[in-house]
Short mmCIF file of C-alpha atoms in Angstrom, two decimals:
data_model
loop_
_atom_site.label_atom_id
_atom_site.label_comp_id
_atom_site.label_asym_id
_atom_site.label_seq_id
_atom_site.Cartn_x
_atom_site.Cartn_y
_atom_site.Cartn_z
CA MET A 220 -133.94 -10.28 -17.84
CA PHE A 221 -131.67 -7.54 -18.96
CA GLY A 222 -132.87 -4.97 -21.46
CA LYS A 223 -131.96 -1.71 -23.16
CA GLY A 224 -134.46 1.09 -23.34
CA LYS A 225 -134.88 4.11 -25.72
CA THR A 226 -136.79 7.37 -25.48
CA SER A 227 -138.92 9.39 -28.03
CA ASP A 228 -140.68 12.73 -28.00
CA GLY A 229 -144.49 13.14 -28.03
CA SER A 230 -144.82 13.47 -31.86
CA GLY A 231 -143.77 9.87 -32.39
CA THR A 232 -140.52 10.82 -34.06
CA ALA A 233 -137.56 8.81 -32.88
CA THR A 234 -134.89 10.87 -31.23
CA LYS A 235 -131.39 10.12 -30.01
CA ARG A 236 -131.31 6.95 -27.97
CA LYS A 237 -130.25 7.01 -24.34
CA ARG A 238 -128.98 3.68 -23.07
CA TYR A 239 -129.49 2.48 -19.55
CA TRP A 240 -129.27 -0.82 -17.72
CA SER A 241 -132.15 -2.33 -15.85
CA VAL A 242 -133.17 -5.64 -14.37
CA MET A 243 -136.72 -6.84 -14.95
CA LEU A 244 -138.51 -9.84 -13.53
CA VAL A 245 -141.29 -11.26 -15.76
CA GLY A 246 -144.00 -13.35 -14.16
CA GLU A 247 -146.25 -16.07 -15.67
CA HIS A 248 -149.04 -13.64 -16.46
CA GLY A 249 -146.74 -11.19 -18.23
CA ARG A 250 -146.25 -8.97 -15.25
CA VAL A 251 -142.91 -7.17 -15.42
CA ILE A 252 -141.12 -5.93 -12.29
CA PRO A 253 -138.19 -3.63 -13.22
CA PHE A 254 -135.17 -2.91 -10.98
CA LYS A 255 -133.74 0.52 -11.57
CA HIS A 256 -130.20 1.77 -10.77
CA PHE A 257 -128.72 -1.68 -11.20
CA LYS A 258 -125.48 -0.28 -12.59
CA GLY A 259 -124.96 1.95 -9.54
CA LEU A 260 -125.49 -1.01 -7.24
CA VAL A 261 -122.88 -3.07 -9.10
CA ILE A 262 -120.41 -0.21 -8.99
CA ALA A 263 -120.99 0.25 -5.23
CA VAL A 264 -120.35 -3.43 -4.54
CA ALA A 265 -117.18 -3.37 -6.65
CA VAL A 266 -115.91 -0.28 -4.84
CA ALA A 267 -116.59 -1.90 -1.45
CA LEU A 268 -114.63 -5.00 -2.44
CA LEU A 269 -111.76 -2.88 -3.70
CA LEU A 270 -111.65 -0.85 -0.51
CA SER A 271 -111.65 -3.98 1.64
CA GLN A 272 -108.74 -5.37 -0.36
CA LEU A 273 -106.83 -2.12 0.01
CA ALA A 274 -107.46 -2.15 3.76
CA ALA A 275 -106.19 -5.73 3.99
CA VAL A 276 -103.04 -4.77 2.07
CA VAL A 277 -102.41 -1.77 4.34
CA LEU A 278 -102.88 -3.84 7.50
CA GLY A 279 -100.58 -6.54 6.13
CA ILE A 280 -97.85 -4.01 5.40
CA ALA A 281 -98.22 -2.52 8.89
CA TYR A 282 -98.02 -5.98 10.44
CA PHE A 283 -94.85 -6.88 8.57
CA GLN A 284 -93.27 -3.58 9.58
CA LYS A 285 -94.14 -4.15 13.24
CA HIS A 286 -92.84 -7.68 13.05
CA ARG A 287 -89.58 -6.49 11.53
CA ALA A 288 -89.26 -3.82 14.25
CA ALA A 289 -89.86 -6.46 16.93
CA GLN A 290 -87.11 -8.63 15.44
CA GLU A 291 -84.74 -5.66 15.43
CA PHE A 292 -85.58 -4.92 19.07
CA GLU A 293 -84.99 -8.55 19.96
CA GLY A 294 -81.57 -8.44 18.31
CA GLU A 295 -80.72 -5.24 20.17
CA LEU A 296 -81.87 -6.83 23.43
CA THR A 297 -79.59 -9.81 22.80
CA ASP A 298 -76.66 -7.47 22.16
CA LEU A 299 -77.44 -5.50 25.33
CA ARG A 300 -77.54 -8.68 27.40
CA ARG A 301 -74.18 -9.67 25.97
CA GLN A 302 -72.81 -6.25 26.87
CA ILE A 303 -74.24 -6.61 30.39
CA GLY A 304 -72.35 -9.88 30.82
CA THR A 305 -69.14 -8.23 29.60
CA LEU A 306 -69.63 -5.30 31.96
CA ARG A 307 -70.20 -7.65 34.89
CA ASN A 308 -66.92 -9.38 34.19
CA GLU A 309 -65.16 -6.03 33.97
CA LYS A 310 -66.84 -4.98 37.24
CA ASP A 311 -65.49 -8.09 39.01
CA ILE A 312 -62.00 -7.33 37.72
CA LEU A 313 -62.21 -3.71 38.89
CA LEU A 314 -63.49 -4.78 42.31
CA ALA A 315 -60.57 -7.17 42.65
CA LYS A 316 -58.15 -4.34 41.82
CA LEU A 317 -59.96 -2.10 44.33
CA VAL A 318 -59.57 -4.72 47.05
CA ILE A 319 -55.85 -4.95 46.32
CA GLU A 320 -55.32 -1.19 46.31
CA GLN A 321 -57.76 0.20 48.92
CA GLY A 322 -58.77 -2.77 51.04
CA PRO A 323 -61.96 -4.85 51.35
CA GLU A 324 -64.02 -2.15 53.12
CA ALA A 325 -64.12 0.19 50.12
CA ALA A 326 -64.85 -2.72 47.78
CA ALA A 327 -67.76 -3.89 49.96
CA ASP A 328 -69.40 -0.46 49.90
CA VAL A 329 -69.02 -0.17 46.12
CA HIS A 330 -70.27 -3.72 45.67
CA ALA A 331 -73.45 -3.00 47.65
CA ASP A 332 -74.23 0.14 45.63
CA VAL A 333 -73.63 -1.63 42.31
CA ALA A 334 -75.83 -4.55 43.38
CA GLU A 335 -78.75 -2.25 44.15
CA GLU A 336 -78.43 -0.46 40.81
CA THR A 337 -78.12 -3.75 38.94
CA SER A 338 -81.22 -5.25 40.56
CA ALA A 339 -83.24 -2.12 39.75
CA ALA A 340 -82.04 -2.14 36.12
CA GLU A 341 -82.88 -5.83 35.73
CA GLY A 342 -86.39 -5.22 37.08
CA GLU A 343 -86.98 -2.42 34.58
CA GLU A 344 -85.60 -4.54 31.75
CA GLU A 345 -87.92 -7.44 32.57
CA ALA A 346 -90.93 -5.10 32.75
CA GLU A 347 -90.10 -3.57 29.36
CA THR A 348 -89.59 -6.99 27.81
CA THR A 349 -92.95 -8.23 29.11
CA ALA A 350 -94.74 -5.11 27.81
CA ALA A 351 -93.10 -5.44 24.36
CA GLU A 352 -94.06 -9.10 24.12
CA GLY A 353 -97.67 -8.30 25.08
CA GLU A 354 -97.90 -5.53 22.47
CA ASP A 355 -96.43 -7.75 19.77
CA GLN A 356 -98.89 -10.51 20.62
CA ALA A 357 -101.84 -8.07 20.47
CA GLU A 358 -100.78 -6.80 17.04
CA THR A 359 -100.42 -10.36 15.80
CA ASN A 360 -103.95 -11.20 16.92
CA VAL A 361 -105.39 -8.08 15.21
CA ALA A 362 -103.65 -8.86 11.90
CA ALA A 363 -104.80 -12.46 12.02
CA LYS A 364 -108.41 -11.38 12.52
CA ALA A 365 -108.20 -8.89 9.61
CA GLU A 366 -106.90 -11.51 7.18
CA ALA A 367 -109.22 -14.25 8.36
CA ALA A 368 -112.19 -15.47 6.24
CA PRO A 369 -115.74 -14.20 6.94
CA GLU A 370 -116.69 -17.40 8.72
CA PRO A 371 -116.07 -17.26 12.44
CA SER A 372 -112.51 -18.09 13.25
CA PRO A 373 -111.66 -20.34 16.17
CA SER A 374 -110.74 -18.60 19.40
CA PRO A 375 -107.00 -18.14 19.83
CA ALA A 376 -105.22 -20.51 22.10
CA PRO A 377 -104.49 -19.10 25.57
CA GLU A 378 -101.03 -17.70 26.04
CA PRO A 379 -98.73 -20.00 27.97
CA SER A 380 -98.03 -18.78 31.47
CA PRO A 381 -94.49 -17.49 31.83
CA SER A 382 -92.19 -20.00 33.42
CA PRO A 383 -90.75 -18.90 36.78
CA GLN A 384 -87.37 -17.29 36.52
CA PRO A 385 -84.57 -19.42 37.98
CA THR A 386 -83.24 -18.17 41.29
CA PRO A 387 -79.85 -16.51 40.76
CA ARG A 388 -76.92 -18.25 42.37
CA VAL A 389 -75.79 -16.56 45.57
CA ARG A 390 -72.11 -15.63 45.92
CA TRP A 391 -71.54 -16.03 49.67
CA GLN A 392 -69.02 -13.54 51.02
CA ALA A 393 -68.13 -12.17 54.48
CA ASP A 394 -65.91 -9.38 55.76
CA VAL A 395 -64.40 -8.59 59.19
CA ARG A 396 -63.94 -5.00 60.35
CA ARG A 397 -63.01 -3.10 63.54
CA PHE A 398 -60.93 -5.97 64.90
CA GLU A 399 -59.46 -5.40 68.39
CA VAL A 400 -57.69 -7.63 70.91
CA ASN A 401 -57.67 -6.68 74.61
CA TYR A 402 -56.25 -8.32 77.71
CA THR A 403 -57.50 -8.02 81.30
CA PRO A 404 -54.64 -8.88 83.67
CA GLY A 405 -56.80 -9.23 86.79
CA ALA A 406 -59.18 -11.76 85.22
CA GLN A 407 -56.48 -13.20 82.92
CA VAL A 408 -58.87 -13.01 79.96
CA LEU A 409 -57.79 -12.49 76.34
CA GLU A 410 -60.73 -10.96 74.44
CA ALA A 411 -61.20 -10.25 70.71
CA VAL A 412 -64.00 -7.91 69.55
CA PHE A 413 -64.90 -7.35 65.89
CA ARG A 414 -67.77 -6.95 63.44
CA ILE A 415 -68.61 -9.46 60.75
CA TYR A 416 -70.42 -8.12 57.66
CA ASN A 417 -72.54 -10.00 55.14
CA VAL A 418 -71.43 -8.89 51.65
CA SER A 419 -73.02 -11.75 49.70
CA GLN A 420 -74.48 -11.06 46.24
CA PRO A 421 -77.42 -11.00 46.03
CA ARG A 422 -78.00 -10.16 49.69
CA GLN A 423 -79.44 -13.11 51.61
CA MET A 424 -79.25 -14.42 55.17
CA LEU A 425 -75.73 -15.77 55.86
CA SER A 426 -75.18 -18.62 58.35
CA GLY A 427 -71.94 -20.24 59.44
CA ASP A 428 -69.34 -20.37 62.22
CA ILE A 429 -66.17 -18.48 63.21
CA VAL A 430 -62.93 -19.71 64.80
CA LEU A 431 -60.00 -17.60 66.06
CA VAL A 432 -56.50 -19.12 66.23
CA TYR A 433 -53.71 -17.34 68.14
CA ARG A 434 -50.13 -18.11 67.08
CA LYS A 435 -46.56 -16.97 67.48
CA LYS A 436 -44.99 -16.59 64.07
CA ASP A 437 -41.31 -16.78 64.93
CA ASP A 438 -41.62 -19.60 67.47
CA PRO A 439 -43.40 -22.72 66.17
CA THR A 440 -42.80 -24.47 69.48
CA VAL A 441 -45.51 -22.34 71.10
CA PRO A 442 -48.77 -24.30 70.69
CA PRO A 443 -51.57 -22.38 68.95
CA LEU A 444 -54.70 -21.39 70.85
CA ALA A 445 -58.11 -21.95 69.19
CA VAL A 446 -61.16 -20.01 70.37
CA PRO A 447 -63.57 -21.81 70.71
CA ASN A 448 -61.58 -24.92 71.51
CA VAL A 449 -61.69 -26.97 68.31
CA THR A 450 -59.38 -29.50 66.73
CA LEU A 451 -56.67 -28.07 64.48
CA ARG A 452 -55.34 -30.03 61.53
CA GLY A 453 -52.23 -28.55 60.05
CA GLY A 454 -52.86 -25.36 62.01
CA ARG A 455 -56.32 -24.94 60.47
CA PRO A 456 -59.63 -25.57 62.30
CA ASN A 457 -62.31 -27.91 61.08
CA PRO A 458 -65.57 -26.27 59.92
CA GLY A 459 -68.67 -26.71 62.00
CA GLY A 460 -67.14 -26.48 65.47
CA GLY A 461 -66.75 -22.71 65.86
CA GLN A 462 -69.01 -19.98 67.17
CA GLU A 463 -72.18 -20.06 65.07
CA PHE A 464 -73.70 -16.88 63.62
CA ARG A 465 -76.65 -15.87 61.45
CA ILE A 466 -76.63 -12.36 59.99
CA ASN A 467 -78.39 -10.31 57.35
CA ASN A 468 -76.23 -7.17 57.49
CA TYR A 469 -73.59 -7.24 60.27
CA ARG A 470 -73.09 -8.39 63.86
CA THR A 471 -70.62 -7.66 66.68
CA MET A 472 -68.76 -10.77 67.91
CA ARG A 473 -66.81 -11.29 71.17
CA PHE A 474 -64.39 -14.18 71.70
CA ARG A 475 -62.93 -14.65 75.21
CA ALA A 476 -60.08 -16.95 76.19
CA PRO A 477 -59.83 -17.17 80.02
CA GLY A 478 -56.85 -18.45 81.95
CA GLN A 479 -54.19 -16.62 79.89
CA SER A 480 -51.53 -15.44 82.31
CA ALA A 481 -49.18 -12.61 81.42
CA PRO A 482 -47.05 -12.15 79.46
CA ILE A 483 -49.03 -13.03 76.30
CA THR A 484 -46.66 -14.73 73.89
CA TYR A 485 -48.99 -14.70 70.85
CA ASP A 486 -48.30 -12.06 68.20
CA THR A 487 -50.80 -13.10 65.48
CA VAL A 488 -54.46 -14.11 65.41
CA THR A 489 -56.15 -15.64 62.36
CA VAL A 490 -59.89 -15.30 61.77
CA TYR A 491 -61.54 -18.24 59.97
CA VAL A 492 -65.12 -17.72 58.71
CA PHE A 493 -66.90 -20.81 57.39
CA GLU A 494 -70.20 -20.99 55.52
CA GLU A 495 -72.96 -23.27 56.83
CA GLU A 496 -71.99 -26.01 54.36
CA GLY A 497 -68.32 -25.85 55.42
CA THR A 498 -66.93 -23.59 52.70
CA LEU A 499 -64.16 -21.25 53.88
CA LEU A 500 -65.32 -17.66 53.23
CA LEU A 501 -62.55 -15.68 54.97
CA ASN A 502 -59.03 -16.33 56.25
CA ARG A 503 -57.38 -13.17 57.56
CA ASP A 504 -54.46 -12.46 59.94
CA TYR A 505 -54.29 -9.66 62.51
CA ASP A 506 -51.38 -8.55 64.70
CA VAL A 507 -51.60 -9.00 68.47
CA ASP A 508 -49.72 -6.46 70.58
CA ILE A 509 -50.42 -6.85 74.30
CA PRO A 510 -48.13 -4.61 76.42
CA TYR A 511 -46.67 -6.31 79.48
CA ASP A 512 -45.76 -4.48 82.68
CA PRO A 513 -43.77 -6.81 84.95
CA PRO A 514 -44.76 -6.77 88.65
CA ALA A 515 -42.80 -4.56 91.01
CA PRO A 516 -39.90 -6.42 92.63
CA PRO A 517 -40.28 -7.20 96.36
CA PRO A 518 -38.48 -4.87 98.78
CA PRO A 519 -34.99 -6.01 99.80
CA GLU A 520 -34.73 -8.18 102.88
CA PRO A 521 -33.37 -6.37 105.95
CA ALA A 522 -29.82 -7.42 106.79
CA PRO A 523 -29.37 -8.98 110.30
CA ASP A 524 -27.57 -6.87 112.92
CA PRO A 525 -23.93 -7.91 113.37
CA GLU A 526 -23.28 -9.71 116.66
CA PRO A 527 -19.97 -9.42 118.55
CA SER A 528 -17.93 -12.49 117.94
CA ALA A 529 -16.75 -14.37 120.97
CA GLU A 530 -12.96 -14.47 121.01
CA ALA A 531 -11.13 -17.18 122.82
CA VAL A 532 -9.43 -15.81 126.00
CA PRO A 533 -6.84 -17.90 127.78
CA PRO A 534 -8.05 -18.88 131.22
CA ALA A 535 -6.47 -16.99 134.10
CA SER A 536 -4.47 -18.83 136.66
CA PRO A 537 -6.56 -19.58 139.69
CA GLY A 538 -5.64 -17.56 142.72
CA PRO A 539 -6.87 -17.33 146.20
CA ALA A 540 -10.14 -15.64 146.69
CA GLY A 541 -9.96 -12.03 147.63
CA ASN A 542 -6.46 -11.63 146.19
CA ASP A 543 -6.01 -8.14 144.81
CA ASP A 544 -3.44 -9.41 142.29
CA ASP A 545 -6.06 -11.61 140.56
CA GLN A 546 -8.41 -8.66 139.82
CA ALA A 547 -8.09 -6.83 136.54
CA PRO A 548 -6.46 -3.50 136.70
CA ALA A 549 -8.59 -0.38 136.37
CA GLY A 550 -9.56 0.51 132.77
CA GLU A 551 -9.37 -3.10 131.47
CA MET A 552 -12.20 -5.50 130.60
CA PRO A 553 -12.74 -8.24 133.11
CA THR A 554 -11.87 -11.68 131.84
CA PRO A 555 -14.95 -13.94 131.59
CA SER A 556 -14.93 -17.34 133.03
CA GLY A 557 -15.35 -20.61 131.06
CA ALA A 558 -19.12 -20.92 131.76
CA GLU A 559 -19.73 -17.39 130.61
CA LEU A 560 -17.84 -18.10 127.39
CA ASP A 561 -20.03 -21.17 126.69
CA ASN A 562 -23.27 -19.22 127.24
CA ALA A 563 -22.11 -16.42 124.97
CA ALA A 564 -21.24 -18.90 122.23
CA VAL A 565 -24.69 -20.49 122.43
CA GLU A 566 -26.47 -17.11 122.26
CA GLY A 567 -24.35 -15.98 119.30
CA THR A 568 -25.25 -19.14 117.39
CA GLN A 569 -29.08 -18.95 117.90
CA GLN A 570 -29.68 -15.23 117.20
CA PRO A 571 -28.85 -15.18 113.41
CA GLU A 572 -31.15 -18.18 112.74
CA THR A 573 -34.17 -16.35 114.21
CA GLN A 574 -33.51 -13.27 112.07
CA GLN A 575 -33.25 -15.34 108.83
CA VAL A 576 -36.73 -16.86 109.35
CA GLU A 577 -38.31 -13.44 109.82
CA ALA A 578 -36.63 -12.12 106.68
CA THR A 579 -38.00 -15.04 104.62
CA MET A 580 -41.52 -14.42 105.87
CA GLU A 581 -41.25 -10.73 105.08
CA GLY A 582 -39.98 -11.59 101.65
CA ASP A 583 -42.93 -13.90 101.01
CA GLY A 584 -45.36 -11.23 102.14
CA SER A 585 -43.80 -8.59 99.91
CA GLU A 586 -43.84 -10.90 96.91
CA ASN A 587 -47.46 -11.83 97.43
CA GLY A 588 -48.40 -8.21 97.87
CA ALA A 589 -46.67 -7.23 94.60
CA GLU A 590 -48.41 -10.04 92.73
CA ALA A 591 -51.81 -8.95 94.02
CA VAL A 592 -51.21 -5.40 92.83
CA PHE A 593 -50.18 -6.71 89.38
CA ASP A 594 -53.23 -8.93 89.08
CA HIS A 595 -55.51 -6.06 89.98
#
């Protein structure tokens, strides 16, 4: 029951009325229970409702602003990713120009540094993206709870677990540095020593095989030499039959070809590097310059001593023994008889043959001695 009350002074004279609101409960026996300050209670409830509505409006505005900022950040992130792709393409072009101008060694060093910086930047970008998504999700949950009805709202669905990032495709690359070719005359071994570097992006273990092919450019009739010995088709080895390797950074390789007698006719060696699946990673030519010192010539054969030639002398007329007329005069050579002439002819014929055999043996010994010195 609502009622209006009025006041009066003690003399019973009505004075100015003062209105107020009150709530009274009347029982069956006429008992009245008044509730004072009803108007203040109504005003307090109205103010509380108004303040709650204002708070909801403020939170809604803040939510929409945050959502708009998140959309702007997402657009900027998309633009930055597009710029990253453009910069990567430009980087590949610049690296190609660097290889052409300064060689593969400088490009490999630059490529390794850029790869490290790129991986670090990508890690930071992923961390920032994850943090921004978590913050946006938290703000969304808070706004949803503020706008929800008083009855208990259902628990939010669990966030889906992030799908694993796909493994980036590896660009397999290899490089050969410090290439040298040496020859050991004594062992007749042709040896190539070099370093093979793994310059794949991103850096992973590189497996494959290597084949060296020696050639002579200007003379196609000289058969090529493959180390290790593999089948060549069109002058190119088949993958899978070379010297296998497995490297993470770099490794020193040695290729020996025994049984190569001097002089070495090859002037070019080609290095073929194949990936484990058979893809050709590197095909590079190097010059081969093996100096050749011919062996010392054998000493000249000694000339045989000249022998006096036997001249035919007419036989002297036989005379009686002891005749002084038959003897040669003093100061003249005695005339040999026929038997003496035959013996002298036989001796003159045999002596040169014996000297020729000795000279041939000496010549063989000198030649063998010179060859041994050259091989050593």
